Amino acid sequence: MTRLSVNINKVATLRNARGGNNPDVVKTALDCERMGADGITVHPRPDERHIRRQDVYDLKEVLTTEFNIEGYPSPDFMKLVTTVKPAQVTLVPDAPDQITSNHGWDTLANQPFLTDIVSALQADGIRASIFVDADEKMVELAAKAGADRVELYTEPYAGNYVSLGPEKAVEPFLKAAKTARACGLGLNAGHDLSLVNLAYLKRCIPWLDEVSIGHALICDALYFGLENTIKDYKHCLED
């Protein structure tokens, strides 16, 4: 079964735009769980422009599904996650002022750094996932760094799905996924996955462990409602 982790960053963005606590990030996360989400993802950034550190602590206290925290492993981030101890930390090579993730790690250039970070996470009982492009070598070197999983950065898949067609779009991702499986890595995917392209990715890579989806899911929820939208995304992931 491929698990759906709902990224609630956009809910926090909406809250922060007005001040106060509407929408309530914690309540939304609990509602997502009740509506069928298999996990909750957050990506706290240094400027707290959406998810705040306090949100992370508050969510940890109440979530009953898997909690996944994404981010760049700065000392501040590592202090946060090793205190909270979520089920999974996804290491993302974001600059502090980056609007959104737009590439995976160079796991060759950052091999010693990532090895140390992965080891520190695992010492605290946290599953370590490394965010990578659909590049077989980068996947292999993520395994060498000791990662438990890789998360494939799927924005190129989403773009090429429309411009080149599904078969061409999925080719490099299928190769990278097969490499991950051969290396004994678990496999996640995320970024720009949607109701348009998700089912095809799942059919081609049925051993996907988890997809993390936020922006498209929240946009769809504006039209279909949150519960219907979560059900639709879950339907895309059915075997």
PDB file of C-alpha atoms in Angstrom:
ATOM      1  CA  MET A   1       0.000   0.000   0.000  1.00  0.00           C
ATOM      2  CA  THR A   2       1.241   3.457  -0.890  1.00  0.00           C
ATOM      3  CA  ARG A   3       0.537   5.828   1.975  1.00  0.00           C
ATOM      4  CA  LEU A   4      -0.770   9.370   1.486  1.00  0.00           C
ATOM      5  CA  SER A   5       0.901  11.961   3.690  1.00  0.00           C
ATOM      6  CA  VAL A   6      -0.892  15.313   3.519  1.00  0.00           C
ATOM      7  CA  ASN A   7       1.403  18.331   3.633  1.00  0.00           C
ATOM      8  CA  ILE A   8      -0.409  21.060   5.593  1.00  0.00           C
ATOM      9  CA  ASN A   9       2.019  23.932   4.922  1.00  0.00           C
ATOM     10  CA  LYS A  10      -0.549  25.743   2.775  1.00  0.00           C
ATOM     11  CA  VAL A  11      -3.064  25.630   5.614  1.00  0.00           C
ATOM     12  CA  ALA A  12      -0.505  27.387   7.803  1.00  0.00           C
ATOM     13  CA  THR A  13       0.171  29.916   5.028  1.00  0.00           C
ATOM     14  CA  LEU A  14      -3.520  30.840   4.982  1.00  0.00           C
ATOM     15  CA  ARG A  15      -3.612  31.153   8.763  1.00  0.00           C
ATOM     16  CA  ASN A  16      -0.534  33.358   8.857  1.00  0.00           C
ATOM     17  CA  ALA A  17      -1.859  35.663   6.126  1.00  0.00           C
ATOM     18  CA  ARG A  18      -4.577  36.940   8.448  1.00  0.00           C
ATOM     19  CA  GLY A  19      -3.157  36.312  11.903  1.00  0.00           C
ATOM     20  CA  GLY A  20      -5.021  34.490  14.619  1.00  0.00           C
ATOM     21  CA  ASN A  21      -5.646  30.774  14.383  1.00  0.00           C
ATOM     22  CA  ASN A  22      -8.085  30.366  11.513  1.00  0.00           C
ATOM     23  CA  PRO A  23      -7.733  27.887   9.920  1.00  0.00           C
ATOM     24  CA  ASP A  24      -6.493  25.867  12.873  1.00  0.00           C
ATOM     25  CA  VAL A  25      -3.478  23.866  11.675  1.00  0.00           C
ATOM     26  CA  VAL A  26      -3.744  21.200  14.376  1.00  0.00           C
ATOM     27  CA  LYS A  27      -7.480  20.698  13.846  1.00  0.00           C
ATOM     28  CA  THR A  28      -6.949  20.459  10.085  1.00  0.00           C
ATOM     29  CA  ALA A  29      -4.263  17.816  10.572  1.00  0.00           C
ATOM     30  CA  LEU A  30      -6.559  15.790  12.829  1.00  0.00           C
ATOM     31  CA  ASP A  31      -9.381  16.161  10.317  1.00  0.00           C
ATOM     32  CA  CYS A  32      -7.077  14.916   7.542  1.00  0.00           C
ATOM     33  CA  GLU A  33      -6.310  11.836   9.633  1.00  0.00           C
ATOM     34  CA  ARG A  34     -10.013  11.264  10.291  1.00  0.00           C
ATOM     35  CA  MET A  35     -10.750  11.646   6.570  1.00  0.00           C
ATOM     36  CA  GLY A  36      -8.258   8.948   5.599  1.00  0.00           C
ATOM     37  CA  ALA A  37      -4.779  10.479   5.400  1.00  0.00           C
ATOM     38  CA  ASP A  38      -2.060   7.997   6.361  1.00  0.00           C
ATOM     39  CA  GLY A  39       0.282  10.699   7.622  1.00  0.00           C
ATOM     40  CA  ILE A  40       0.918  14.404   8.026  1.00  0.00           C
ATOM     41  CA  THR A  41       3.870  16.280   6.548  1.00  0.00           C
ATOM     42  CA  VAL A  42       5.209  19.699   7.503  1.00  0.00           C
ATOM     43  CA  HIS A  43       8.172  21.672   6.213  1.00  0.00           C
ATOM     44  CA  PRO A  44       9.130  24.313   8.779  1.00  0.00           C
ATOM     45  CA  ARG A  45      11.392  26.987   7.327  1.00  0.00           C
ATOM     46  CA  PRO A  46      13.659  29.352   9.269  1.00  0.00           C
ATOM     47  CA  ASP A  47      11.395  32.389   8.758  1.00  0.00           C
ATOM     48  CA  GLU A  48       8.303  30.450   9.911  1.00  0.00           C
ATOM     49  CA  ARG A  49       6.326  31.847   6.994  1.00  0.00           C
ATOM     50  CA  HIS A  50       3.945  28.892   7.191  1.00  0.00           C
ATOM     51  CA  ILE A  51       4.552  26.075   9.674  1.00  0.00           C
ATOM     52  CA  ARG A  52       5.931  27.404  12.948  1.00  0.00           C
ATOM     53  CA  ARG A  53       8.108  25.519  15.385  1.00  0.00           C
ATOM     54  CA  GLN A  54       5.301  25.575  17.923  1.00  0.00           C
ATOM     55  CA  ASP A  55       3.042  23.902  15.348  1.00  0.00           C
ATOM     56  CA  VAL A  56       5.522  21.041  15.166  1.00  0.00           C
ATOM     57  CA  TYR A  57       5.431  20.523  18.932  1.00  0.00           C
ATOM     58  CA  ASP A  58       1.641  20.814  19.030  1.00  0.00           C
ATOM     59  CA  LEU A  59       1.168  18.320  16.191  1.00  0.00           C
ATOM     60  CA  LYS A  60       3.466  15.758  17.739  1.00  0.00           C
ATOM     61  CA  GLU A  61       1.294  15.710  20.849  1.00  0.00           C
ATOM     62  CA  VAL A  62      -1.895  14.708  19.018  1.00  0.00           C
ATOM     63  CA  LEU A  63      -1.161  12.951  15.714  1.00  0.00           C
ATOM     64  CA  THR A  64      -1.904   9.244  15.534  1.00  0.00           C
ATOM     65  CA  THR A  65      -0.618   8.631  11.997  1.00  0.00           C
ATOM     66  CA  GLU A  66       2.954   9.008  10.759  1.00  0.00           C
ATOM     67  CA  PHE A  67       4.500  12.417  11.225  1.00  0.00           C
ATOM     68  CA  ASN A  68       6.995  13.465   8.539  1.00  0.00           C
ATOM     69  CA  ILE A  69       9.084  16.617   8.960  1.00  0.00           C
ATOM     70  CA  GLU A  70      10.902  17.976   5.915  1.00  0.00           C
ATOM     71  CA  GLY A  71      13.704  20.502   5.877  1.00  0.00           C
ATOM     72  CA  TYR A  72      17.312  21.463   5.514  1.00  0.00           C
ATOM     73  CA  PRO A  73      19.350  19.903   8.351  1.00  0.00           C
ATOM     74  CA  SER A  74      20.653  23.087   9.942  1.00  0.00           C
ATOM     75  CA  PRO A  75      21.595  22.914  13.636  1.00  0.00           C
ATOM     76  CA  ASP A  76      18.258  24.534  14.536  1.00  0.00           C
ATOM     77  CA  PHE A  77      16.292  22.046  12.425  1.00  0.00           C
ATOM     78  CA  MET A  78      18.188  19.085  13.848  1.00  0.00           C
ATOM     79  CA  LYS A  79      17.529  20.296  17.396  1.00  0.00           C
ATOM     80  CA  LEU A  80      13.819  20.522  16.572  1.00  0.00           C
ATOM     81  CA  VAL A  81      13.457  17.072  15.021  1.00  0.00           C
ATOM     82  CA  THR A  82      15.622  15.230  17.539  1.00  0.00           C
ATOM     83  CA  THR A  83      13.475  16.745  20.286  1.00  0.00           C
ATOM     84  CA  VAL A  84      10.139  15.982  18.601  1.00  0.00           C
ATOM     85  CA  LYS A  85      11.232  12.598  17.178  1.00  0.00           C
ATOM     86  CA  PRO A  86       8.777  12.200  14.289  1.00  0.00           C
ATOM     87  CA  ALA A  87       8.483   8.880  12.474  1.00  0.00           C
ATOM     88  CA  GLN A  88      10.417  10.292   9.519  1.00  0.00           C
ATOM     89  CA  VAL A  89      12.618  13.228   8.615  1.00  0.00           C
ATOM     90  CA  THR A  90      13.025  14.077   4.943  1.00  0.00           C
ATOM     91  CA  LEU A  91      16.259  15.933   4.271  1.00  0.00           C
ATOM     92  CA  VAL A  92      15.791  18.652   1.644  1.00  0.00           C
ATOM     93  CA  PRO A  93      18.560  20.903   0.237  1.00  0.00           C
ATOM     94  CA  ASP A  94      16.616  24.171   0.547  1.00  0.00           C
ATOM     95  CA  ALA A  95      18.234  27.565   0.951  1.00  0.00           C
ATOM     96  CA  PRO A  96      16.750  29.555   3.886  1.00  0.00           C
ATOM     97  CA  ASP A  97      14.843  31.961   1.601  1.00  0.00           C
ATOM     98  CA  GLN A  98      13.707  29.395  -0.963  1.00  0.00           C
ATOM     99  CA  ILE A  99      10.013  29.574  -1.830  1.00  0.00           C
ATOM    100  CA  THR A 100       9.687  25.846  -2.443  1.00  0.00           C
ATOM    101  CA  SER A 101      11.912  22.840  -3.046  1.00  0.00           C
ATOM    102  CA  ASN A 102      13.213  22.753  -6.618  1.00  0.00           C
ATOM    103  CA  HIS A 103      15.940  20.098  -6.715  1.00  0.00           C
ATOM    104  CA  GLY A 104      17.283  17.091  -4.892  1.00  0.00           C
ATOM    105  CA  TRP A 105      20.565  16.627  -3.049  1.00  0.00           C
ATOM    106  CA  ASP A 106      23.872  16.144  -4.801  1.00  0.00           C
ATOM    107  CA  THR A 107      24.588  13.042  -2.748  1.00  0.00           C
ATOM    108  CA  LEU A 108      28.137  12.830  -4.084  1.00  0.00           C
ATOM    109  CA  ALA A 109      29.249  16.344  -3.115  1.00  0.00           C
ATOM    110  CA  ASN A 110      27.409  16.113   0.230  1.00  0.00           C
ATOM    111  CA  GLN A 111      28.198  12.494   1.073  1.00  0.00           C
ATOM    112  CA  PRO A 112      30.069  13.036   4.387  1.00  0.00           C
ATOM    113  CA  PHE A 113      27.556  15.642   5.574  1.00  0.00           C
ATOM    114  CA  LEU A 114      24.527  13.500   4.764  1.00  0.00           C
ATOM    115  CA  THR A 115      26.114  10.396   6.288  1.00  0.00           C
ATOM    116  CA  ASP A 116      26.576  12.219   9.591  1.00  0.00           C
ATOM    117  CA  ILE A 117      23.033  13.642   9.554  1.00  0.00           C
ATOM    118  CA  VAL A 118      21.435  10.308   8.699  1.00  0.00           C
ATOM    119  CA  SER A 119      23.386   8.626  11.479  1.00  0.00           C
ATOM    120  CA  ALA A 120      22.262  11.263  13.998  1.00  0.00           C
ATOM    121  CA  LEU A 121      18.606  10.824  13.035  1.00  0.00           C
ATOM    122  CA  GLN A 122      18.746   7.049  13.195  1.00  0.00           C
ATOM    123  CA  ALA A 123      20.414   7.203  16.602  1.00  0.00           C
ATOM    124  CA  ASP A 124      17.210   8.887  17.800  1.00  0.00           C
ATOM    125  CA  GLY A 125      15.005   6.257  16.197  1.00  0.00           C
ATOM    126  CA  ILE A 126      13.950   8.483  13.280  1.00  0.00           C
ATOM    127  CA  ARG A 127      13.634   7.132   9.743  1.00  0.00           C
ATOM    128  CA  ALA A 128      15.870   9.169   7.440  1.00  0.00           C
ATOM    129  CA  SER A 129      14.764   9.955   3.887  1.00  0.00           C
ATOM    130  CA  ILE A 130      16.893  11.922   1.412  1.00  0.00           C
ATOM    131  CA  PHE A 131      15.212  14.091  -1.242  1.00  0.00           C
ATOM    132  CA  VAL A 132      16.814  13.325  -4.637  1.00  0.00           C
ATOM    133  CA  ASP A 133      16.308  13.928  -8.327  1.00  0.00           C
ATOM    134  CA  ALA A 134      15.431  10.951 -10.529  1.00  0.00           C
ATOM    135  CA  ASP A 135      19.105  10.126 -11.016  1.00  0.00           C
ATOM    136  CA  GLU A 136      20.284   6.569 -10.443  1.00  0.00           C
ATOM    137  CA  LYS A 137      23.705   7.654  -9.182  1.00  0.00           C
ATOM    138  CA  MET A 138      22.216  10.070  -6.656  1.00  0.00           C
ATOM    139  CA  VAL A 139      19.979   7.272  -5.402  1.00  0.00           C
ATOM    140  CA  GLU A 140      22.903   4.869  -5.048  1.00  0.00           C
ATOM    141  CA  LEU A 141      24.888   7.423  -3.076  1.00  0.00           C
ATOM    142  CA  ALA A 142      21.907   8.126  -0.815  1.00  0.00           C
ATOM    143  CA  ALA A 143      22.009   4.445   0.045  1.00  0.00           C
ATOM    144  CA  LYS A 144      25.738   4.709   0.669  1.00  0.00           C
ATOM    145  CA  ALA A 145      25.045   7.577   3.096  1.00  0.00           C
ATOM    146  CA  GLY A 146      22.911   5.139   5.089  1.00  0.00           C
ATOM    147  CA  ALA A 147      19.464   6.540   4.284  1.00  0.00           C
ATOM    148  CA  ASP A 148      16.403   4.414   4.983  1.00  0.00           C
ATOM    149  CA  ARG A 149      14.499   5.911   2.058  1.00  0.00           C
ATOM    150  CA  VAL A 150      14.770   8.372  -0.790  1.00  0.00           C
ATOM    151  CA  GLU A 151      12.050  10.756  -1.865  1.00  0.00           C
ATOM    152  CA  LEU A 152      12.005  11.369  -5.609  1.00  0.00           C
ATOM    153  CA  TYR A 153      11.522  15.016  -6.573  1.00  0.00           C
ATOM    154  CA  THR A 154       8.621  14.713  -8.999  1.00  0.00           C
ATOM    155  CA  GLU A 155       8.169  18.243 -10.402  1.00  0.00           C
ATOM    156  CA  PRO A 156       9.895  17.225 -13.677  1.00  0.00           C
ATOM    157  CA  TYR A 157       7.555  14.241 -13.910  1.00  0.00           C
ATOM    158  CA  ALA A 158       4.518  16.491 -13.474  1.00  0.00           C
ATOM    159  CA  GLY A 159       5.706  18.959 -16.093  1.00  0.00           C
ATOM    160  CA  ASN A 160       6.709  16.318 -18.636  1.00  0.00           C
ATOM    161  CA  TYR A 161       3.493  14.388 -18.059  1.00  0.00           C
ATOM    162  CA  VAL A 162       1.720  17.194 -19.886  1.00  0.00           C
ATOM    163  CA  SER A 163       4.387  18.253 -22.384  1.00  0.00           C
ATOM    164  CA  LEU A 164       5.911  14.881 -23.361  1.00  0.00           C
ATOM    165  CA  GLY A 165       3.255  12.405 -22.308  1.00  0.00           C
ATOM    166  CA  PRO A 166       3.083   9.966 -19.388  1.00  0.00           C
ATOM    167  CA  GLU A 167       5.413   7.271 -20.755  1.00  0.00           C
ATOM    168  CA  LYS A 168       8.302   9.652 -21.409  1.00  0.00           C
ATOM    169  CA  ALA A 169       7.701  11.514 -18.188  1.00  0.00           C
ATOM    170  CA  VAL A 170       7.910   8.445 -15.984  1.00  0.00           C
ATOM    171  CA  GLU A 171      10.983   6.833 -17.605  1.00  0.00           C
ATOM    172  CA  PRO A 172      13.721   8.346 -15.412  1.00  0.00           C
ATOM    173  CA  PHE A 173      11.577   7.924 -12.307  1.00  0.00           C
ATOM    174  CA  LEU A 174      11.026   4.249 -12.977  1.00  0.00           C
ATOM    175  CA  LYS A 175      14.788   3.766 -13.436  1.00  0.00           C
ATOM    176  CA  ALA A 176      15.526   5.623 -10.213  1.00  0.00           C
ATOM    177  CA  ALA A 177      12.826   3.644  -8.391  1.00  0.00           C
ATOM    178  CA  LYS A 178      14.282   0.343  -9.562  1.00  0.00           C
ATOM    179  CA  THR A 179      17.708   1.481  -8.398  1.00  0.00           C
ATOM    180  CA  ALA A 180      16.301   2.362  -4.979  1.00  0.00           C
ATOM    181  CA  ARG A 181      14.716  -1.061  -4.677  1.00  0.00           C
ATOM    182  CA  ALA A 182      17.948  -2.762  -5.737  1.00  0.00           C
ATOM    183  CA  CYS A 183      19.815  -0.770  -3.059  1.00  0.00           C
ATOM    184  CA  GLY A 184      17.335  -1.811  -0.370  1.00  0.00           C
ATOM    185  CA  LEU A 185      15.925   1.694   0.022  1.00  0.00           C
ATOM    186  CA  GLY A 186      12.334   2.554   0.760  1.00  0.00           C
ATOM    187  CA  LEU A 187      10.769   4.873  -1.793  1.00  0.00           C
ATOM    188  CA  ASN A 188       8.778   8.086  -1.370  1.00  0.00           C
ATOM    189  CA  ALA A 189       7.787  10.701  -3.940  1.00  0.00           C
ATOM    190  CA  GLY A 190       6.602  14.266  -3.826  1.00  0.00           C
ATOM    191  CA  HIS A 191       6.242  17.693  -5.458  1.00  0.00           C
ATOM    192  CA  ASP A 192       3.571  18.675  -7.974  1.00  0.00           C
ATOM    193  CA  LEU A 193       1.829  15.309  -7.774  1.00  0.00           C
ATOM    194  CA  SER A 194      -1.870  15.763  -8.452  1.00  0.00           C
ATOM    195  CA  LEU A 195      -5.092  14.020  -9.403  1.00  0.00           C
ATOM    196  CA  VAL A 196      -3.939  14.372 -13.011  1.00  0.00           C
ATOM    197  CA  ASN A 197      -0.677  12.438 -12.742  1.00  0.00           C
ATOM    198  CA  LEU A 198      -0.644  10.456  -9.496  1.00  0.00           C
ATOM    199  CA  ALA A 199      -2.478   7.290 -10.552  1.00  0.00           C
ATOM    200  CA  TYR A 200      -0.146   6.728 -13.507  1.00  0.00           C
ATOM    201  CA  LEU A 201       2.952   7.092 -11.326  1.00  0.00           C
ATOM    202  CA  LYS A 202       1.513   4.552  -8.884  1.00  0.00           C
ATOM    203  CA  ARG A 203       0.721   2.083 -11.686  1.00  0.00           C
ATOM    204  CA  CYS A 204       4.265   2.309 -13.040  1.00  0.00           C
ATOM    205  CA  ILE A 205       5.928   2.170  -9.601  1.00  0.00           C
ATOM    206  CA  PRO A 206       3.578   0.045  -7.485  1.00  0.00           C
ATOM    207  CA  TRP A 207       6.135  -0.376  -4.693  1.00  0.00           C
ATOM    208  CA  LEU A 208       6.025   3.302  -3.729  1.00  0.00           C
ATOM    209  CA  ASP A 209       5.920   3.530   0.068  1.00  0.00           C
ATOM    210  CA  GLU A 210       4.572   7.051   0.412  1.00  0.00           C
ATOM    211  CA  VAL A 211       3.638  10.191  -1.464  1.00  0.00           C
ATOM    212  CA  SER A 212       3.651  13.590   0.214  1.00  0.00           C
ATOM    213  CA  ILE A 213       1.176  16.023  -1.332  1.00  0.00           C
ATOM    214  CA  GLY A 214       0.216  19.500  -0.208  1.00  0.00           C
ATOM    215  CA  HIS A 215      -0.208  22.288  -2.738  1.00  0.00           C
ATOM    216  CA  ALA A 216      -2.312  20.447  -5.319  1.00  0.00           C
ATOM    217  CA  LEU A 217      -4.384  18.691  -2.675  1.00  0.00           C
ATOM    218  CA  ILE A 218      -5.269  21.932  -0.878  1.00  0.00           C
ATOM    219  CA  CYS A 219      -6.081  23.614  -4.208  1.00  0.00           C
ATOM    220  CA  ASP A 220      -8.398  20.732  -5.131  1.00  0.00           C
ATOM    221  CA  ALA A 221     -10.022  20.916  -1.702  1.00  0.00           C
ATOM    222  CA  LEU A 222     -11.210  24.464  -2.488  1.00  0.00           C
ATOM    223  CA  TYR A 223     -13.483  22.952  -5.149  1.00  0.00           C
ATOM    224  CA  PHE A 224     -14.223  19.426  -3.937  1.00  0.00           C
ATOM    225  CA  GLY A 225     -13.950  19.774  -0.168  1.00  0.00           C
ATOM    226  CA  LEU A 226     -11.157  18.345   1.950  1.00  0.00           C
ATOM    227  CA  GLU A 227     -12.704  14.961   2.696  1.00  0.00           C
ATOM    228  CA  ASN A 228     -13.675  14.262  -0.919  1.00  0.00           C
ATOM    229  CA  THR A 229     -10.248  15.361  -2.089  1.00  0.00           C
ATOM    230  CA  ILE A 230      -8.405  13.056   0.304  1.00  0.00           C
ATOM    231  CA  LYS A 231     -10.615  10.169  -0.843  1.00  0.00           C
ATOM    232  CA  ASP A 232      -9.841  11.006  -4.480  1.00  0.00           C
ATOM    233  CA  TYR A 233      -6.086  11.006  -3.840  1.00  0.00           C
ATOM    234  CA  LYS A 234      -6.359   7.742  -1.903  1.00  0.00           C
ATOM    235  CA  HIS A 235      -8.251   6.261  -4.844  1.00  0.00           C
ATOM    236  CA  CYS A 236      -5.338   7.153  -7.125  1.00  0.00           C
ATOM    237  CA  LEU A 237      -3.076   5.068  -4.883  1.00  0.00           C
ATOM    238  CA  GLU A 238      -5.170   1.922  -4.809  1.00  0.00           C
ATOM    239  CA  ASP A 239      -3.448  -1.206  -6.083  1.00  0.00           C
TER     240      ASP A 239
END
